[in-house]
Amino acid sequence: MAYSNKVLDHYERPRNIGALDRNDPNVGTGIVGAPECGDVMKLQVKVDDANRIVDAKFKTFGCGSAIASSSLATEWVKGKTLDEALGIKNTDIVKELSLPPVKIHCSVLAEDAIRAAIADVKKKKTGGAVPSGSEAQATA
Amino acid sequence: MKPSIYLDNNATTPVDPRVLEAMLPYYREKFGNAASRNHRYGWEAEDAVENAREQAAAVINASSKEIIWTSGATESNNIAIKGTAHMYADKGRHIITQVTEHKAVIDPCKYLEQQGYEVTFLKVDKKGRIDLDELRRVMRDDTILVSTMFANNEIGTIQSIGEVGALCKNRGVIFHTDATQAFGKVPVDVEARGIDLLSASGHKIYGPKGVGLLYVRRKKPRVRCEAVLHGGGHERGMRSGTLNVPGIVGFGAAAELCRLEREQETPRLTKLRDRLWNGIGEKLDEIYRNGDPERALPGTLNVSFAFVEGESLMMGFSNIAVSSGSACTSASLEPSYVLKSLGVGEELAHSSIRFSLGRFNTAAEIEQTIDQVTETVQKLRDMSPLAEMAAEGIDLSTVEWAHH
Ligand SMILES: Cc1ncc(COP(=O)(O)O)c(C=O)c1O
């Protein structure tokens, strides 16, 4: 199976690799997936006072398509408000990266990672309730 | 573009140019049907087939009369397993095999299960070896066949074939071994090891694809297999169909080269493989060797690189052909069942790479592989959340992952 040029490009030059301070009140961290399933994504967003995402970082254990999906996700969330970022759908990622059917789960994981990171920062900001459906996050 | 390096010789080998040379006349002027008894074309083809039979038999200390030509090891395994099961069904319907077999053994056994046979799948230890005491325990009066592979294709572990053969002889059970990866690479002696049936394949020994053999013992005991393919009664009735003469000539030539060169080739490959393992180990920590370093095929090295996933690793050195036990590389999306059966954690199965070295690999290629593999692993570890968590001192096995 050959990889699409966009997947190769994200693999060769991943955008926004790294980590933000997970204790910063303006940083949300989402960790999704499991090592025994072959992929784990950690995606972080940093917001300003207007809840606009000013920075995003990721680290991913997974195949090239998983790396590309999370790299693309960090590119896309930057500059968006939290609510706008929640509008990113895995199908958009599939389309942009031309992922084959067997790799669709990589895009689903990336969408989950975005949601988990956003839920985390929202929780920090409101100091309480997490909106339902977005608690996909690993706890150490 | 970096020059490509082929380290997937357990999947298939290139045809040795000397083998191809030997085959070509049988596509051109000597194109006869080995079953044509009335003219020179037929006689030439038959002579070539018989010569190849001698060449192949010599590798395993068999008589040429005991070699049945097939289309490959998959077919040989099917004849050996289904053929004996059907032939000896009156005697019993219990078969013993092991969990790390190739699908070409597992699936015929599963098929027989559906037909009312009972199959015991022996577990293996962390090196991939079966427990002979367990084998002894599970043998029953109605056991008709034991099938254990000689050497494993993923991890290279060599089984105690002689001991299994002796146990089978003792109990009057037929013993089949899938020697696809061992034939021509390590000493295989059907007499010394009490083997009754043995499968081998041309394309793993620098011969052509689409040709294989089944050794079927003729004396002490005389083993019989019911045919899977019915037709003109070729190959003692066990495998009908016009013989693939050029392929068989190629198998014979390839087998002979393996026999003549094995003594020099084994230490050469072992040295290259050990250099690969040591070279990677000098530059990386958290790497694990899967299999049995003491008793393994000379060219096989299976390594798990913690915190990085196999398919992404292979992408990083795409000019080097290897294979991975990662789920992402399989159609089933399951990681390697062989590695899982060793008790290698699933995450390490996803992180595994099989390097299988062969006749045409050079020391320079191994050095380049060491450099490229270690560079890629380092790059991917820098972007791995697992490496980061481990560095923070988090025990990954205690993390509650959000399962998908
Ligand atoms: C151990 C083992 N058995 C059987 C086979 C199947 O061989 P063939 O491709 O000749 O059918 C292979 C190779 O894929 C193998 O490694």
XYZ file of C-alpha atoms and ligand atoms in Angstrom:
560
model
C 0.000 0.000 0.000
C 1.470 3.335 -0.974
C 1.056 6.412 1.174
C -0.457 9.628 -0.158
C 1.949 12.511 -0.658
C 0.289 14.451 2.142
C 0.756 11.608 4.618
C 4.382 11.326 3.565
C 4.851 15.067 3.932
C 3.453 15.119 7.487
C 5.548 12.067 8.345
C 8.738 13.604 6.962
C 8.066 17.079 8.382
C 5.605 16.715 11.239
C 4.116 20.049 12.326
C 3.988 21.074 15.959
C 5.740 18.187 17.627
C 6.374 18.773 21.262
C 4.752 19.431 24.574
C 3.067 22.300 26.381
C 3.029 22.597 30.160
C 0.115 20.425 31.136
C -0.254 22.294 34.442
C -0.783 25.642 32.720
C -4.448 26.613 33.282
C -4.666 27.695 29.639
C -3.443 24.333 28.303
C -5.699 21.394 27.609
C -4.246 17.913 27.160
C -5.925 14.974 25.472
C -4.406 11.505 25.385
C -6.343 8.912 23.407
C -5.738 5.379 22.181
C -3.800 2.565 23.815
C -0.361 1.053 23.195
C -1.756 -2.454 22.786
C -3.985 -1.166 19.992
C -0.964 0.260 18.217
C -1.708 3.951 18.552
C -1.642 6.615 21.222
C -2.048 10.312 20.485
C -1.348 13.166 22.852
C -2.665 16.487 21.635
C -2.417 19.757 23.543
C -3.990 23.141 22.920
C -3.226 26.478 24.523
C -5.953 29.145 24.543
C -5.986 32.879 25.105
C -8.551 34.719 27.225
C -11.029 34.717 24.367
C -10.815 30.896 24.188
C -9.001 31.039 20.896
C -6.364 28.360 20.336
C -3.000 30.105 20.071
C -0.768 27.052 20.117
C -1.061 23.289 19.658
C 1.403 20.441 20.063
C 1.265 16.694 19.598
C 3.127 13.492 20.155
C 1.975 10.259 18.560
C 2.826 6.585 18.814
C 1.329 4.962 15.756
C 1.578 4.344 12.060
C 2.382 7.024 9.506
C -1.291 7.822 9.008
C -1.763 8.323 12.741
C 1.215 10.668 12.849
C -0.068 12.579 9.835
C -3.630 12.805 11.247
C -2.450 14.293 14.514
C 0.034 16.603 12.833
C -2.745 17.896 10.576
C -5.077 18.244 13.559
C -2.641 20.572 15.329
C -2.356 22.680 12.171
C -6.101 22.950 11.825
C -6.974 23.815 15.416
C -4.533 26.709 15.621
C -6.314 30.054 15.333
C -9.750 28.535 15.894
C -11.918 29.116 18.941
C -12.602 26.037 21.027
C -16.087 25.760 19.600
C -14.851 26.143 16.046
C -12.221 23.454 16.650
C -14.930 21.088 17.831
C -16.337 21.346 14.323
C -13.347 19.477 12.845
C -14.577 16.072 11.733
C -12.567 12.936 11.154
C -13.994 12.768 7.637
C -12.301 16.094 6.864
C -8.980 14.535 7.888
C -9.653 11.433 5.788
C -10.315 13.633 2.784
C -7.348 15.931 3.248
C -4.877 13.043 3.704
C -6.585 10.631 1.268
C -6.590 7.939 3.939
C -7.613 4.453 2.776
C -10.465 2.684 4.615
C -8.118 0.697 6.895
C -6.678 3.971 8.192
C -9.938 5.723 9.002
C -9.507 4.853 12.673
C -6.413 7.121 12.705
C -8.586 10.097 11.771
C -11.185 9.122 14.372
C -8.465 9.053 16.980
C -7.262 12.510 15.934
C -10.794 13.900 16.261
C -11.061 12.278 19.686
C -7.734 13.811 20.676
C -8.933 17.294 19.713
C -12.136 16.789 21.714
C -10.288 15.446 24.722
C -7.836 18.360 24.759
C -10.659 20.884 24.423
C -12.681 19.195 27.161
C -9.657 19.347 29.425
C -9.055 23.056 28.960
C -12.763 23.830 29.274
C -12.835 21.917 32.524
C -9.865 23.894 33.807
C -11.486 27.189 32.796
C -14.865 26.480 34.320
C -13.320 24.550 37.159
C -15.946 21.869 36.946
C -18.296 19.950 34.732
C -17.004 18.274 31.593
C -19.402 18.326 28.683
C -20.563 14.822 27.943
C -19.038 12.744 25.184
C -15.553 14.182 25.459
C -13.968 12.454 28.400
C -11.773 10.259 26.256
C -8.577 10.786 28.141
C -6.046 8.532 29.694
C -5.178 9.057 33.309
C -1.847 8.132 34.701
C 17.322 8.043 -3.236
C 19.329 5.668 -1.081
C 20.098 2.265 -2.636
C 17.536 -0.322 -1.690
C 18.402 -3.107 0.713
C 16.437 -6.335 0.843
C 16.192 -7.784 4.347
C 12.974 -9.746 3.936
C 14.417 -13.088 2.859
C 12.023 -15.057 5.063
C 9.159 -13.679 2.981
C 10.822 -14.642 -0.262
C 14.294 -14.767 -1.780
C 15.522 -13.553 -5.145
C 16.251 -16.343 -7.609
C 19.965 -17.048 -7.682
C 21.262 -16.310 -11.221
C 22.818 -19.802 -11.325
C 19.385 -21.258 -10.625
C 17.770 -19.215 -13.358
C 20.453 -20.362 -15.816
C 19.651 -23.976 -15.006
C 15.939 -23.384 -15.549
C 15.949 -21.534 -18.849
C 16.513 -24.495 -21.189
C 13.369 -26.068 -19.775
C 11.332 -23.113 -20.970
C 13.000 -23.107 -24.366
C 14.209 -26.177 -26.213
C 13.582 -28.754 -23.453
C 9.951 -27.889 -22.904
C 8.630 -31.450 -22.774
C 6.056 -32.961 -20.475
C 7.767 -35.260 -17.973
C 4.874 -37.680 -18.356
C 5.392 -38.107 -22.126
C 6.927 -41.545 -22.370
C 7.347 -41.830 -26.112
C 9.782 -39.168 -27.238
C 12.946 -37.332 -26.431
C 11.142 -34.236 -25.124
C 9.426 -36.263 -22.460
C 12.551 -38.208 -21.540
C 14.615 -35.034 -21.193
C 12.019 -33.497 -18.921
C 11.706 -36.654 -16.867
C 15.477 -36.923 -16.467
C 15.622 -33.322 -15.288
C 12.846 -33.883 -12.776
C 14.523 -37.012 -11.428
C 17.849 -35.234 -11.167
C 16.190 -32.435 -9.191
C 14.588 -35.036 -6.947
C 18.068 -36.385 -6.147
C 19.366 -32.888 -5.481
C 16.517 -32.065 -3.127
C 16.621 -35.435 -1.357
C 20.337 -35.001 -0.662
C 19.654 -31.886 1.426
C 17.572 -33.841 3.944
C 19.200 -37.280 3.729
C 16.168 -38.786 2.016
C 15.811 -41.082 -0.965
C 14.670 -39.374 -4.152
C 11.708 -41.757 -4.274
C 10.368 -40.035 -1.176
C 10.065 -36.587 -2.754
C 6.685 -35.400 -4.070
C 6.701 -32.188 -6.106
C 4.047 -29.622 -5.264
C 3.246 -25.996 -5.974
C 4.779 -24.788 -2.707
C 4.844 -25.315 1.011
C 1.204 -24.336 1.433
C 0.189 -27.238 -0.767
C 2.720 -29.580 0.851
C 1.315 -28.770 4.291
C -2.226 -29.324 3.046
C -1.374 -32.735 1.627
C 0.580 -33.711 4.735
C -2.117 -32.686 7.188
C -5.396 -33.287 5.404
C -3.963 -36.226 3.464
C -2.835 -38.161 6.544
C -5.907 -37.160 8.533
C -8.133 -38.658 5.863
C -5.926 -41.693 5.244
C -5.716 -42.636 8.920
C -9.164 -41.507 10.066
C -10.006 -45.081 11.097
C -7.103 -45.095 13.499
C -7.996 -41.847 15.207
C -8.971 -38.270 14.756
C -6.626 -36.372 17.055
C -3.897 -34.061 15.734
C -1.283 -32.094 17.653
C 0.349 -28.925 16.384
C 1.590 -25.659 17.903
C 0.331 -22.099 18.124
C 3.225 -20.471 16.233
C 2.776 -22.466 13.039
C 2.391 -20.676 9.722
C -1.209 -20.214 8.588
C -0.547 -22.913 6.004
C -0.540 -25.399 8.901
C -3.023 -23.718 11.249
C -5.735 -23.342 8.655
C -5.743 -26.962 7.402
C -5.928 -28.009 11.075
C -8.841 -25.642 11.687
C -10.512 -27.035 8.595
C -10.161 -30.560 9.995
C -11.672 -29.402 13.277
C -14.790 -28.468 11.376
C -14.798 -31.994 9.944
C -14.901 -33.561 13.384
C -11.182 -33.946 14.079
C -9.764 -32.736 17.359
C -6.683 -30.533 17.274
C -4.443 -29.679 20.225
C -2.439 -26.485 19.754
C 0.664 -26.634 21.931
C 1.661 -23.378 23.584
C 5.221 -22.104 23.386
C 7.516 -20.513 25.947
C 8.893 -16.998 25.611
C 11.563 -18.193 23.221
C 8.988 -19.855 20.990
C 9.727 -23.454 21.992
C 7.205 -26.118 22.799
C 7.429 -28.136 26.005
C 8.257 -31.774 25.238
C 6.653 -32.925 28.483
C 3.453 -31.249 27.467
C 3.638 -32.945 24.088
C 4.079 -36.278 25.839
C 1.093 -35.539 28.072
C -1.302 -34.587 25.296
C -0.496 -37.585 23.074
C -3.368 -40.067 23.090
C -4.142 -43.452 21.623
C -6.172 -41.781 18.898
C -3.443 -39.251 18.022
C -2.580 -39.793 14.363
C -0.381 -36.820 13.514
C 1.981 -34.356 15.141
C 2.936 -31.309 13.074
C 5.551 -28.937 14.485
C 7.502 -26.494 12.396
C 11.260 -26.842 12.088
C 12.052 -23.130 12.258
C 9.677 -20.250 12.719
C 9.350 -17.709 9.931
C 8.853 -14.660 12.173
C 11.327 -15.227 14.992
C 13.597 -17.943 13.577
C 13.320 -20.210 16.614
C 14.377 -23.780 15.873
C 12.295 -26.469 17.536
C 13.686 -29.659 19.131
C 12.676 -31.642 16.083
C 14.711 -34.773 16.886
C 13.062 -35.108 20.297
C 9.606 -34.637 18.823
C 10.434 -37.244 16.180
C 11.585 -39.732 18.805
C 8.422 -39.216 20.857
C 6.275 -39.782 17.798
C 8.189 -42.901 16.797
C 7.695 -44.242 20.294
C 3.951 -43.777 20.136
C 3.531 -44.790 16.499
C 2.346 -41.316 15.533
C 3.139 -39.772 12.167
C 5.380 -36.725 12.406
C 5.191 -33.845 9.942
C 7.417 -30.793 10.040
C 7.019 -27.599 8.044
C 10.676 -27.004 7.213
C 10.048 -24.165 4.773
C 12.421 -21.826 6.605
C 14.950 -24.465 7.639
C 15.458 -26.453 4.441
C 18.923 -25.745 3.058
C 19.735 -23.309 5.858
C 20.307 -25.566 8.862
C 21.075 -29.303 9.014
C 17.897 -31.279 8.356
C 18.172 -35.058 8.438
C 14.918 -36.962 8.158
C 16.543 -40.197 9.352
C 18.370 -38.796 12.358
C 15.357 -36.794 13.461
C 12.589 -39.296 12.825
C 10.697 -37.107 10.369
C 7.918 -38.808 8.391
C 6.652 -35.853 6.357
C 8.435 -32.604 5.546
C 7.425 -29.499 3.594
C 9.749 -27.115 1.752
C 9.376 -24.319 -0.766
C 11.467 -23.113 -3.707
C 11.128 -19.388 -3.194
C 12.701 -19.406 0.265
C 15.910 -21.022 -0.991
C 16.790 -18.740 -3.929
C 14.689 -20.838 -6.271
C 11.476 -19.970 -8.096
C 8.022 -19.355 -6.643
C 5.268 -21.863 -7.266
C 7.267 -25.002 -6.586
C 7.706 -26.963 -3.391
C 8.124 -30.460 -2.135
C 6.695 -32.881 0.333
C 8.957 -35.575 1.679
C 6.913 -38.704 2.369
C 8.680 -41.516 4.234
C 8.575 -44.857 2.408
C 10.111 -47.173 5.005
C 9.738 -47.602 8.744
C 6.975 -46.643 8.547
C 5.578 -46.350 5.056
C 3.475 -43.211 5.205
C 0.544 -42.638 2.904
C -1.395 -39.470 2.220
C -4.727 -39.211 0.515
C -4.534 -36.892 -2.467
C -5.854 -33.347 -2.279
C -5.759 -32.895 -6.058
C -7.183 -35.749 -8.106
C -6.225 -36.313 -11.735
C -3.644 -38.181 -13.758
C -2.082 -39.920 -10.783
C 1.286 -38.186 -10.965
C 3.709 -38.273 -8.024
C 2.688 -41.700 -6.718
C -0.943 -40.613 -6.872
C -0.407 -38.092 -4.114
C -0.277 -35.037 -6.334
C -1.777 -35.116 -9.785
C -1.012 -32.489 -12.374
C 1.583 -31.994 -15.099
C 4.897 -31.319 -13.425
C 6.278 -27.779 -13.410
C 9.534 -28.916 -15.007
C 11.435 -25.585 -15.094
C 10.332 -24.848 -11.537
C 11.393 -28.285 -10.347
C 14.767 -27.941 -12.101
C 15.110 -24.599 -10.317
C 14.234 -26.135 -6.965
C 16.836 -28.851 -7.510
C 19.558 -26.406 -8.486
C 18.695 -24.118 -5.578
C 18.706 -27.031 -3.131
C 22.091 -28.169 -4.377
C 23.597 -24.691 -3.980
C 22.266 -24.504 -0.422
C 23.775 -27.902 0.344
C 27.170 -27.029 -1.105
C 27.386 -23.548 0.368
C 25.723 -23.938 3.738
C 28.933 -24.487 5.647
C 30.349 -21.142 4.549
C 27.013 -19.353 4.472
C 25.879 -20.119 8.013
C 28.773 -18.396 9.811
C 28.650 -15.496 7.364
C 24.954 -14.861 7.968
C 25.288 -15.383 11.703
C 28.031 -12.776 11.821
C 25.987 -10.270 9.830
C 22.935 -10.838 12.004
C 24.918 -10.485 15.226
C 26.536 -7.325 13.910
C 23.075 -5.920 13.149
C 21.812 -6.663 16.646
C 24.951 -5.383 18.361
C 25.165 -2.313 16.142
C 21.601 -1.322 16.952
C 22.178 -2.108 20.617
C 25.207 0.183 20.776
C 23.041 3.137 19.830
C 19.628 2.417 21.329
C 18.244 1.255 24.642
C 14.824 -0.297 25.273
C 15.122 -2.800 22.451
C 14.081 -6.403 22.835
C 15.069 -9.429 20.805
C 12.170 -11.784 20.152
C 12.814 -15.493 19.853
C 15.645 -17.728 20.940
C 19.116 -16.264 20.309
C 20.741 -19.641 21.041
C 18.736 -21.769 18.666
C 17.652 -19.733 15.694
C 17.978 -19.487 11.955
C 21.262 -17.791 11.132
C 19.750 -14.867 9.233
C 16.668 -13.994 11.276
C 16.534 -11.126 13.771
C 13.250 -9.985 15.286
C 13.443 -6.851 17.415
C 10.876 -4.779 19.298
C 11.731 -1.099 19.573
C 9.814 0.157 22.609
C 7.695 3.317 22.222
C 7.602 3.309 18.415
C 5.167 1.605 16.090
C 6.419 -0.798 13.432
C 4.736 0.591 10.362
C 5.899 4.131 11.059
C 9.392 2.731 11.544
C 9.313 1.039 8.162
C 8.179 4.319 6.603
C 11.317 5.936 7.988
C 13.627 3.567 6.185
C 11.491 2.874 3.175
C 14.496 1.875 1.057
C 15.088 -1.075 3.403
C 12.656 -3.946 2.924
C 11.751 -5.650 6.200
C 8.502 -6.759 7.778
C 6.713 -5.950 11.004
C 4.445 -7.722 13.476
C 2.484 -4.515 13.806
C -1.247 -4.745 13.238
C -1.075 -1.839 10.855
C 0.780 -3.992 8.366
C -1.641 -6.890 8.437
C -5.006 -7.211 6.789
C -6.567 -8.349 10.049
C -5.482 -5.296 12.079
C -4.253 -7.748 14.699
C -0.615 -7.729 15.752
C 1.443 -10.863 15.128
C -0.081 -13.934 16.760
C 3.387 -15.466 16.909
C 4.764 -12.645 19.050
C 1.631 -12.615 21.189
C 2.031 -16.316 21.874
C 5.538 -15.679 23.243
C 3.988 -13.401 25.830
C 5.494 -10.339 24.191
C 3.093 -7.568 25.211
C 0.832 -6.378 22.432
C 2.474 -2.972 22.448
C 5.845 -4.610 21.806
C 4.321 -6.717 19.052
C 3.234 -3.471 17.401
C 6.811 -2.244 17.766
C 8.492 -5.241 16.158
C 10.575 -5.462 13.034
C 11.771 -8.686 11.424
C 15.079 -8.447 9.626
C 15.718 -11.585 7.590
C 19.123 -11.680 5.972
C 20.085 -13.745 2.995
C 22.688 -14.812 0.494
C 23.026 -11.482 -1.263
C 23.309 -9.186 1.741
C 26.656 -7.531 2.419
C 28.391 -6.134 5.485
C 28.078 -2.623 4.039
C 24.310 -3.043 3.792
C 24.149 -4.054 7.431
C 26.118 -0.971 8.484
C 23.763 1.237 6.513
C 20.771 -0.516 8.039
C 22.110 0.060 11.550
C 22.484 3.786 10.830
C 19.099 4.258 9.222
C 17.183 2.164 11.733
C 18.680 3.869 14.751
C 18.143 7.326 13.245
C 14.488 6.558 12.547
C 13.875 5.083 15.977
C 15.387 8.160 17.598
C 13.308 10.490 15.475
C 10.104 8.601 16.270
C 10.900 8.328 19.954
C 11.264 12.107 20.034
C 7.645 12.316 18.947
C 6.346 9.409 21.008
C 4.036 10.142 23.932
C 5.010 6.752 25.361
C 8.704 7.615 25.404
C 7.828 10.891 27.087
C 5.723 9.201 29.756
C 8.406 6.594 30.382
C 10.996 9.358 30.724
C 8.752 10.991 33.331
C 8.902 7.755 35.262
C 5.358 6.663 34.527
C 4.928 2.897 34.416
C 3.000 2.469 31.177
C 1.430 -0.771 32.341
C -0.391 1.074 35.148
C -1.957 3.679 32.879
C -5.667 3.381 32.258
C -5.884 3.890 28.543
C -8.961 5.229 26.850
C -9.695 2.165 24.745
C -11.036 2.730 21.365
C 6.927 -21.592 7.700
C 6.240 -21.402 6.393
N 5.365 -22.328 5.956
C 4.735 -22.196 4.789
C 4.928 -21.107 3.969
C 4.181 -21.017 2.674
O 5.014 -21.367 1.625
P 4.577 -21.213 0.094
O 4.659 -19.745 -0.185
O 5.586 -21.984 -0.669
O 3.208 -21.749 -0.070
C 5.832 -20.127 4.380
C 6.101 -18.931 3.573
O 5.333 -18.005 3.463
C 6.501 -20.278 5.620
O 7.358 -19.358 6.058
